[in-house]
Coordinates of C-alpha atoms and ligand atoms in Angstrom, one line a residue:
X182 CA 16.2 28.9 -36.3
X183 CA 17.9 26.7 -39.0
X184 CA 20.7 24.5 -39.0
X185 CA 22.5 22.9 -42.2
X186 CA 24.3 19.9 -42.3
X187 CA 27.0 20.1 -45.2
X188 CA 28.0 18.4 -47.1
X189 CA 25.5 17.4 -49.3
X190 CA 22.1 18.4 -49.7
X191 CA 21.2 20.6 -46.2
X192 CA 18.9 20.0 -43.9
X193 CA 16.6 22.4 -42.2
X194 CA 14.7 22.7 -39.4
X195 CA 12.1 24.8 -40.3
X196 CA 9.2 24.6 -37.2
X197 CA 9.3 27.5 -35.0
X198 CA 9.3 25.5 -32.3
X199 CA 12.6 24.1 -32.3
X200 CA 13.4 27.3 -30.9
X201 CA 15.5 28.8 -27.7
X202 CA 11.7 30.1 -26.3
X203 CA 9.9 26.7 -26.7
X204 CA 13.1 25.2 -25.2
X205 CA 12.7 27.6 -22.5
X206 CA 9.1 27.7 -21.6
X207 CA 9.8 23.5 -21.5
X208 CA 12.9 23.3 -19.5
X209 CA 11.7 25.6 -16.1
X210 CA 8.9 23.1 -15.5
X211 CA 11.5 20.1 -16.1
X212 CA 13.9 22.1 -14.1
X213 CA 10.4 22.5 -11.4
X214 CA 10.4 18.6 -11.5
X215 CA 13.9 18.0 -11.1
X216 CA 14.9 19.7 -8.2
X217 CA 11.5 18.3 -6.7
X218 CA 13.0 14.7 -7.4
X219 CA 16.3 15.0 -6.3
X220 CA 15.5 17.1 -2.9
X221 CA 13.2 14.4 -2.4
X222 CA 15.3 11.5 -3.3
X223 CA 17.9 12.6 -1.7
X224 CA 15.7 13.1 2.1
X225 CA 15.1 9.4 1.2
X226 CA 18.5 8.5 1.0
X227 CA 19.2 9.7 4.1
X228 CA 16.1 8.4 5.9
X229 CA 17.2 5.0 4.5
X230 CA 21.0 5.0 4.8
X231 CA 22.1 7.8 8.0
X232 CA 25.5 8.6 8.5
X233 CA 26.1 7.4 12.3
X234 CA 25.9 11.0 13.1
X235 CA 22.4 11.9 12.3
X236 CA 20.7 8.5 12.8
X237 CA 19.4 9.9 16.2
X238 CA 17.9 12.8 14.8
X239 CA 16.1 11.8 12.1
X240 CA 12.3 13.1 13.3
X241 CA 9.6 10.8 13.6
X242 CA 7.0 13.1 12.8
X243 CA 5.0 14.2 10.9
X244 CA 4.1 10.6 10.4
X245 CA 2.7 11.2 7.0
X246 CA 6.3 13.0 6.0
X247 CA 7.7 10.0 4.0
X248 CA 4.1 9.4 2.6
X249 CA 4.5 13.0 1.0
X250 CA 8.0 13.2 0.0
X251 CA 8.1 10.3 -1.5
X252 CA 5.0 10.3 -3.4
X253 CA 6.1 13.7 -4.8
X254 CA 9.4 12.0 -5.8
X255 CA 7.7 9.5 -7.9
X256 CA 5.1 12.0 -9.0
X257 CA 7.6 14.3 -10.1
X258 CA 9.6 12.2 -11.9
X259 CA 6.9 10.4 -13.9
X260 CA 5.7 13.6 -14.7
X261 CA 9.0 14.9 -15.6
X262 CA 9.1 11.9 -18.3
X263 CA 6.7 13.7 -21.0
X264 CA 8.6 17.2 -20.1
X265 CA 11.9 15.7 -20.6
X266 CA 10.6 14.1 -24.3
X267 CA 9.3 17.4 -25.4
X268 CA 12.0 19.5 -24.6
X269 CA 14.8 17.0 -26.4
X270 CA 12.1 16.8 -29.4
X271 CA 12.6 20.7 -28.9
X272 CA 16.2 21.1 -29.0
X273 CA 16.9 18.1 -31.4
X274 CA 17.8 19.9 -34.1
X275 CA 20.6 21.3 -32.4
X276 CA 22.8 18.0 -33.0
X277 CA 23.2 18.5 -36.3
X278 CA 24.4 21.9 -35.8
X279 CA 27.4 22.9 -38.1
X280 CA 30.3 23.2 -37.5
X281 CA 29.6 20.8 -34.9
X282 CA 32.6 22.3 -32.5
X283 CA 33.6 26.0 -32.7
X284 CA 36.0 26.1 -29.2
X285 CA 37.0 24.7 -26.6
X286 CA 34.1 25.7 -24.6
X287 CA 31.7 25.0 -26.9
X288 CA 32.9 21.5 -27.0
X289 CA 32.6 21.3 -23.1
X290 CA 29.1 23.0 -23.4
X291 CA 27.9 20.3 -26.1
X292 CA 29.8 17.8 -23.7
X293 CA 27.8 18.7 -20.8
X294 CA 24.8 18.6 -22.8
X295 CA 25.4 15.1 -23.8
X296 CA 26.2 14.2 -19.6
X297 CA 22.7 16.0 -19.1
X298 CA 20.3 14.4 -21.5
X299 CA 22.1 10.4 -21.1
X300 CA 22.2 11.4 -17.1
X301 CA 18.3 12.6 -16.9
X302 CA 17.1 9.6 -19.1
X303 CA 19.4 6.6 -17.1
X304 CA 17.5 8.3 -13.9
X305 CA 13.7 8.3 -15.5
X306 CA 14.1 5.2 -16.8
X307 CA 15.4 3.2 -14.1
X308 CA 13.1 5.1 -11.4
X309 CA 10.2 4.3 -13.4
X310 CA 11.1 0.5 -14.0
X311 CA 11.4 0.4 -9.7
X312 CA 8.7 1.6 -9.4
X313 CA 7.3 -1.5 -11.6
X314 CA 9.7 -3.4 -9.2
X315 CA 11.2 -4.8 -12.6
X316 CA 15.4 -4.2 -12.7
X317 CA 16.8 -5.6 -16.1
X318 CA 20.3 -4.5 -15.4
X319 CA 23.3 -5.9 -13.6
X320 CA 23.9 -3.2 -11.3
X321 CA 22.0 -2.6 -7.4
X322 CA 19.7 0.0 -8.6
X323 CA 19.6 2.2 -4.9
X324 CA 23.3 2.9 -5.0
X325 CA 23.4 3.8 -8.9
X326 CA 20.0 5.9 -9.5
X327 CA 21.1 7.8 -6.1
X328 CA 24.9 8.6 -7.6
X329 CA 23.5 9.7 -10.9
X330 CA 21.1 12.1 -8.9
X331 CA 24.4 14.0 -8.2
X332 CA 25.7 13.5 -11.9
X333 CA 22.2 15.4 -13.6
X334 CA 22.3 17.7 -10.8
X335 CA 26.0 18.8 -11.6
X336 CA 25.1 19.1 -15.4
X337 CA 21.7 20.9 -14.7
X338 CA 23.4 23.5 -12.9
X339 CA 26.2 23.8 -15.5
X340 CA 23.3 23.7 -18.3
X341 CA 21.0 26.7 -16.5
X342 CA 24.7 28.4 -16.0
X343 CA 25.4 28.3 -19.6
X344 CA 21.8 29.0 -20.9
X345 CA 21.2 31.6 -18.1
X346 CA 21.0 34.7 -20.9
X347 CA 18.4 33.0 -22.4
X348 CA 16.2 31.9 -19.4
X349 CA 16.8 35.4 -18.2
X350 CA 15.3 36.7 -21.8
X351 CA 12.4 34.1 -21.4
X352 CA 11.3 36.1 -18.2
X353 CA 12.4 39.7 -19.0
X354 CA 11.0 39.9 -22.0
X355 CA 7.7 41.5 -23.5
X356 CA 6.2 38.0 -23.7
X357 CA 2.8 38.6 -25.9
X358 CA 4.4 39.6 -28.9
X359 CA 6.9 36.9 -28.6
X360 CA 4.2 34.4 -28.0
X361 CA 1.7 34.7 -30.4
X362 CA 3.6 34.0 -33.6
X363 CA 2.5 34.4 -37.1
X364 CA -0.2 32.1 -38.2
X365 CA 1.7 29.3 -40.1
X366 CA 0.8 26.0 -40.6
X367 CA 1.5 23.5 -37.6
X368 CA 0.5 23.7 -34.3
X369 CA 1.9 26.9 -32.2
X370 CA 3.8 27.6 -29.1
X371 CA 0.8 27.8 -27.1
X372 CA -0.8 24.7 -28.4
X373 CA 2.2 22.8 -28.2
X374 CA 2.7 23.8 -24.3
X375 CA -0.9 22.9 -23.9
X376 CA -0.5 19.6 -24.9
X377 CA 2.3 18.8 -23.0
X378 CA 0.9 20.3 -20.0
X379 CA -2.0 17.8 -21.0
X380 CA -0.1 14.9 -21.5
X381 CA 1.7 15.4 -17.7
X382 CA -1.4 15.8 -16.3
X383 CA -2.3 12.3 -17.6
X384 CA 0.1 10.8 -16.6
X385 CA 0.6 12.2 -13.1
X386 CA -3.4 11.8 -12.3
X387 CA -3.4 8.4 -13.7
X388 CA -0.4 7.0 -11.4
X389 CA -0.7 9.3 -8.5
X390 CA -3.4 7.3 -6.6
X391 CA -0.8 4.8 -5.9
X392 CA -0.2 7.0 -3.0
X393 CA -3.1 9.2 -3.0
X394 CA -5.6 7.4 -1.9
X395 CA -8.3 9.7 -3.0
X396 CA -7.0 9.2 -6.8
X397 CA -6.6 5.6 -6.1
X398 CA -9.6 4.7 -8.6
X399 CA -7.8 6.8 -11.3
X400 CA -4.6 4.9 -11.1
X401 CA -4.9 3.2 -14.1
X402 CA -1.1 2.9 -14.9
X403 CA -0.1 3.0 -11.4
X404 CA 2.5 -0.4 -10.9
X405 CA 0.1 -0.6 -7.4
X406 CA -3.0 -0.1 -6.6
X407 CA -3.5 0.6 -3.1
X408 CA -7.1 -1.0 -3.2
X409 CA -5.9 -4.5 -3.6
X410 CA -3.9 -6.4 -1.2
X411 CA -4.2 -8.9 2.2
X412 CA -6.0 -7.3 4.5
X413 CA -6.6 -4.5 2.3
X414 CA -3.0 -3.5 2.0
X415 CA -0.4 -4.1 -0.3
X416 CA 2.1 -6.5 -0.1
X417 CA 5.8 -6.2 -1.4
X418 CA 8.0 -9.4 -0.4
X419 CA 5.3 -12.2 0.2
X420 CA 6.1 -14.5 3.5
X421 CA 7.2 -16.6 0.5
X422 CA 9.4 -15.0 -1.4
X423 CA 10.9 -14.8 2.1
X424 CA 10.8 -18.0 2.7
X425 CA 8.9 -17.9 5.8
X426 CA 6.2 -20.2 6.8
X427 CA 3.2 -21.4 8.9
X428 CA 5.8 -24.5 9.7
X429 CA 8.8 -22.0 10.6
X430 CA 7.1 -20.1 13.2
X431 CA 5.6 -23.1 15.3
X432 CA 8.4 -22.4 18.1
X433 CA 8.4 -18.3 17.5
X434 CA 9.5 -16.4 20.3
X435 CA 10.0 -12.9 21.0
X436 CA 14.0 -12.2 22.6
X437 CA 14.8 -8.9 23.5
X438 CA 18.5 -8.1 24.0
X439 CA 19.8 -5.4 26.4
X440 CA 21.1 -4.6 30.1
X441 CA 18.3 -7.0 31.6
X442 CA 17.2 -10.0 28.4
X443 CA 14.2 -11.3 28.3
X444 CA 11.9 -13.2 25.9
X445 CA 7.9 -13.3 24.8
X446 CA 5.7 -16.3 23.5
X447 CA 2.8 -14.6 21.5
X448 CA 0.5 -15.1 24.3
X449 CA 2.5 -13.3 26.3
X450 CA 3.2 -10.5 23.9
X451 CA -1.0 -10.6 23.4
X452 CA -1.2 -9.9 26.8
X453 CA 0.8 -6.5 27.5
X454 CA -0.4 -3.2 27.1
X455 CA -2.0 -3.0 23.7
X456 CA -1.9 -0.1 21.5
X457 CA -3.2 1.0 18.4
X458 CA -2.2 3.9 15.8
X459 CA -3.2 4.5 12.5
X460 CA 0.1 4.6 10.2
X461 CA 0.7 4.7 6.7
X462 CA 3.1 2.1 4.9
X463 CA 5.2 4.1 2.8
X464 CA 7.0 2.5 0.2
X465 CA 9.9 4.1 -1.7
X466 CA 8.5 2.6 -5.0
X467 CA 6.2 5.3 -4.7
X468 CA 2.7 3.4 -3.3
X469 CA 1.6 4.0 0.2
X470 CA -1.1 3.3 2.3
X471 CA -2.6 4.2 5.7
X472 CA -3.9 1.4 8.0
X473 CA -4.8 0.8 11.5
X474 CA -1.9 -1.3 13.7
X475 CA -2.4 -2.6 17.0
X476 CA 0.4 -4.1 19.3
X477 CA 2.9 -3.3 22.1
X478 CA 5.3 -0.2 21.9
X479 CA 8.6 -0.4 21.1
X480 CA 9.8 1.6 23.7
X481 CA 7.9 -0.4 26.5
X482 CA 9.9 -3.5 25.0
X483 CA 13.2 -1.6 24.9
X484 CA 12.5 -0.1 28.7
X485 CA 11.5 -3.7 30.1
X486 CA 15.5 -4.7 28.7
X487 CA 16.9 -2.4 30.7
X488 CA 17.2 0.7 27.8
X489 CA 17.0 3.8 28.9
X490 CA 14.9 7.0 27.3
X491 CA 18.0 7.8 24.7
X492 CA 18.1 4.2 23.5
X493 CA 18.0 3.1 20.0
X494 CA 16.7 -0.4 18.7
X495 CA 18.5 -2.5 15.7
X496 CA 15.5 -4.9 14.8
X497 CA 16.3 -8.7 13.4
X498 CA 13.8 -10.4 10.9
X499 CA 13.7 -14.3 10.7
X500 CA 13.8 -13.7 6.8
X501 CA 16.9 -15.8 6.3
X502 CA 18.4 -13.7 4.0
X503 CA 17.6 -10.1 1.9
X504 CA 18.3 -6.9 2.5
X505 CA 15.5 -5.8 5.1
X506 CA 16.7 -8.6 7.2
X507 CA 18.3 -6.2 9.6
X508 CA 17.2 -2.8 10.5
X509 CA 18.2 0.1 12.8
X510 CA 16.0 2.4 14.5
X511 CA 17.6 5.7 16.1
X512 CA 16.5 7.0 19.2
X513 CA 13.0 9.2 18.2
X514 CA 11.6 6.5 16.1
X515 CA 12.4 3.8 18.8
X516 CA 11.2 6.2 22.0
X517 CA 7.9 7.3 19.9
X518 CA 4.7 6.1 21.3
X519 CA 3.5 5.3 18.1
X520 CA 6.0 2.9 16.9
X521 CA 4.3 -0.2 17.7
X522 CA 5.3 -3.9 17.6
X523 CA 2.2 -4.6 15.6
X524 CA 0.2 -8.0 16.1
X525 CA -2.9 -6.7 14.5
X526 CA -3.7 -5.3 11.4
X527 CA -7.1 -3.5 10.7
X528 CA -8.4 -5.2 14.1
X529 CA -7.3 -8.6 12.6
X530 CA -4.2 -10.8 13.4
X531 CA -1.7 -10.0 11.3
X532 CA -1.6 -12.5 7.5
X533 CA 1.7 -14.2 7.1
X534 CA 2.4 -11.4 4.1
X535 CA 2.1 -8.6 6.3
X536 CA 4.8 -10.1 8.6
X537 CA 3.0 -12.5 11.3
X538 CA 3.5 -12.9 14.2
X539 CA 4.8 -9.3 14.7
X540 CA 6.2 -6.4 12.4
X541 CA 7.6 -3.0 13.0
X542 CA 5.2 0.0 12.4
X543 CA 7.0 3.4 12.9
X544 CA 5.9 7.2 11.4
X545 CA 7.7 8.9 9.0
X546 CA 9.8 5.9 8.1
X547 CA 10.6 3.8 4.5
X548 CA 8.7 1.6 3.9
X549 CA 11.4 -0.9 3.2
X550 CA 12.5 -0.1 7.3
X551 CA 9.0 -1.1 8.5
X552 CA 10.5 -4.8 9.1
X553 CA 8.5 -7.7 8.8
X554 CA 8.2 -11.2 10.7
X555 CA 10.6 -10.3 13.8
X556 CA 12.4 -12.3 15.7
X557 CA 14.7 -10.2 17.7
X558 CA 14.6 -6.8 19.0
X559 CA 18.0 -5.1 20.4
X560 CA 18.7 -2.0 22.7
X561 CA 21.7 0.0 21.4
Ligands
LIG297 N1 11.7 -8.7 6.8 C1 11.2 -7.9 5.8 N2 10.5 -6.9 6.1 C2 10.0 -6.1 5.1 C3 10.4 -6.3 3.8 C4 11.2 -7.4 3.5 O1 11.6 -7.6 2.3 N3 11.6 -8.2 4.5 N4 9.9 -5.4 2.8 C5 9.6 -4.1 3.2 C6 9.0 -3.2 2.2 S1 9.9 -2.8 0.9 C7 7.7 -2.6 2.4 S2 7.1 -1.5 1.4 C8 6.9 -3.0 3.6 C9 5.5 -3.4 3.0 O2 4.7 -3.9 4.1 P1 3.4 -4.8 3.7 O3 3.9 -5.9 2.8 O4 2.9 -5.3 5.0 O5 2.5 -3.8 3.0 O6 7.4 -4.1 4.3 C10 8.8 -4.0 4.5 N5 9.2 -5.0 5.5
LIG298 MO1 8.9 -1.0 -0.1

């Protein structure tokens, strides 16, 4: 393919590989990735934020379901970072096409484009730097990265739309003659795909472990390692980043609100029915980590107020302030036997960073929901 820029002297594009096929062969696996993200993105959206409708719905199993979909959403889109660099290194050439408008619809076309490739890189970008916990921009990252999600989706479907005769060509066509091109100097298709298949493959083993445990000693780039932490566990918002302390929780007390109040020293709470489950923490940064809880069920707590089996449970911290602070639980996470009020962690009492005296432990939950350092528990 070759494209001149006039006036003046031309230039030309002259590697094979800035061609429709390479963009092609590129753009299903980016596509693959993609639509993994944003399905899984947007499962997370809704397990963080329900509409009142669906908040008693939301399953509580299989416990290890956020682990997964969350892990493949930060899998897929760091792998989706050296896919998405190839392909615009692919199609570059293709700005400097001339004339650079021939119609109207051109112009929306190469307008769409443009939407596509600023949309995809705001999302990679910001995703990746949460995942690093670092946010160098004035807006709330959540609200932003999750309405973008809709903006690349819109333009990917409009881009595959508009490209469809060539993806269709990609697959119908007799693909060995097409693949093996002359000998030339530079690298070919092949090799070019191999590498790039290479190149996601490094990145994807060397962050994965974050939540894979199994990789976790190949997670060189990984923001979190889940070998390292308190207790053997990570640790997000530290007690004091929180602002809570040893001094704070001299008096802490237990009160659970419903049809029949009631409140809990830690002695007390010690001395109920223990249970213990093993549960991963989740986190929607992309680590996670299984661990072994023990402490008093939710439900028990919520039945002893005066709840009844369809009750829910809105959960207070005694953070004084952040956004976790507050946190509702609809009815199958709250009535599930294993979501625990933990007071143990890994057979030990829980450290101040993992949310002492007591912390919510549920399955198939954010990680950010798994609330730390409570003070109150309500039926709803
Ligand atoms: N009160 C409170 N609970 C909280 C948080 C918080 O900021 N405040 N952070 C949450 C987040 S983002 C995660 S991932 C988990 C991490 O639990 P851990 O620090 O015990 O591993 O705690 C959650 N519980
Ligand atoms: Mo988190």
């Amino acid at each position: 393919m070759r494209f001149t820029l006039p006036p003046g002297p031309p230039i030309t594009f002259k590697a094979r590989l800035h061609d429709a096929r390479t963009a092609t062969a590129i753009g299903r696996w980016l596509a693959l990735t993609f639509l993994v993200c944003f399905t899984t993105g947007v499962l997370s959206h809704f397990l963080q934020h329900p509409p009142g409708w669906l908040a008693d719905h939301l399953p509580s199993r299989p416990y290890w379901g956020y682990r997964l979909t969350q892990g493949l959403h930060v899998v897929s889109g760091i792998a989706a970072i050296p896919l998405l660099l190839a392909k615009l290194w692919a199609v570059y050439p293709r700005l400097f096409a001339w004339p650079p408008v021939r119609s109207v619809s051109h112009a929306l076309e190469r307008l769409s484009v443009a939407v596509l490739v600023a949309a995809a890189l705001f999302q990679l970008f910001t995703g990746l730097l949460n995942t690093f916990q670092w946010y160098p921009w004035p807006f709330n990252f959540v609200p932003v990265h999750y309405a973008v999600a809709w903006v690349v989706m819109g333009a990917l479907l409009l881009h595959i739309a508009v490209q469809w005769p060539r993806i269709r060509d990609h697959f119908t066509l007799d693909s060995p003659g097409t693949l093996s091109l002359p000998e030339a100097d530079g690298p070919n298709r092949r090799q070019l795909l191999v590498g790039v298949a290479a190149a996601v493959g490094a990145v994807t083993v060397t962050t994965a472990g974050q939540s894979v445990t199994a990789l976790g000693r190949l997670a060189l780039f990984a923001p979190r390692s889940p070998a390292y932490g308190v207790q053997g566990l990570p640790v997000n918002r530290t007690a004091a980043a929180a602002r809570v302390t040893e001094a704070s929780l001299v008096d802490w007390h237990l009160t659970v609100h419903g049809p029949r109040p009631f409140t809990l020293t830690l002695e007390e709470l010690n001395a109920l029915p223990q249970h213990e489950v093993t549960l991963p923490i989740a986190c929607v940064e992309g680590w996670s980590k299984s661990a072994r809880w023990t402490g008093v069920r939710v439900r028990d707590l919520l039945e002893r107020a005066g709840g009844g089996p369809g009750s829910r449970a809105r959960v207070v911290s005694l953070e004084a302030a952040g956004a976790y602070r507050v946190m509702d639980m609809g009815r199958l996470y709250a009535q599930d036997p294993l979501t625990l009020l933990a007071l143990r962690l890994g057979g030990e009492v829980l450290s101040l960073d993992h949310g002492y005296p007591a912390r919510i432990i549920a399955p198939n939950r954010p990680g950010v929901l798994q609330t730390k350092w409570v003070g109150r528990l309500e039926v709803v």
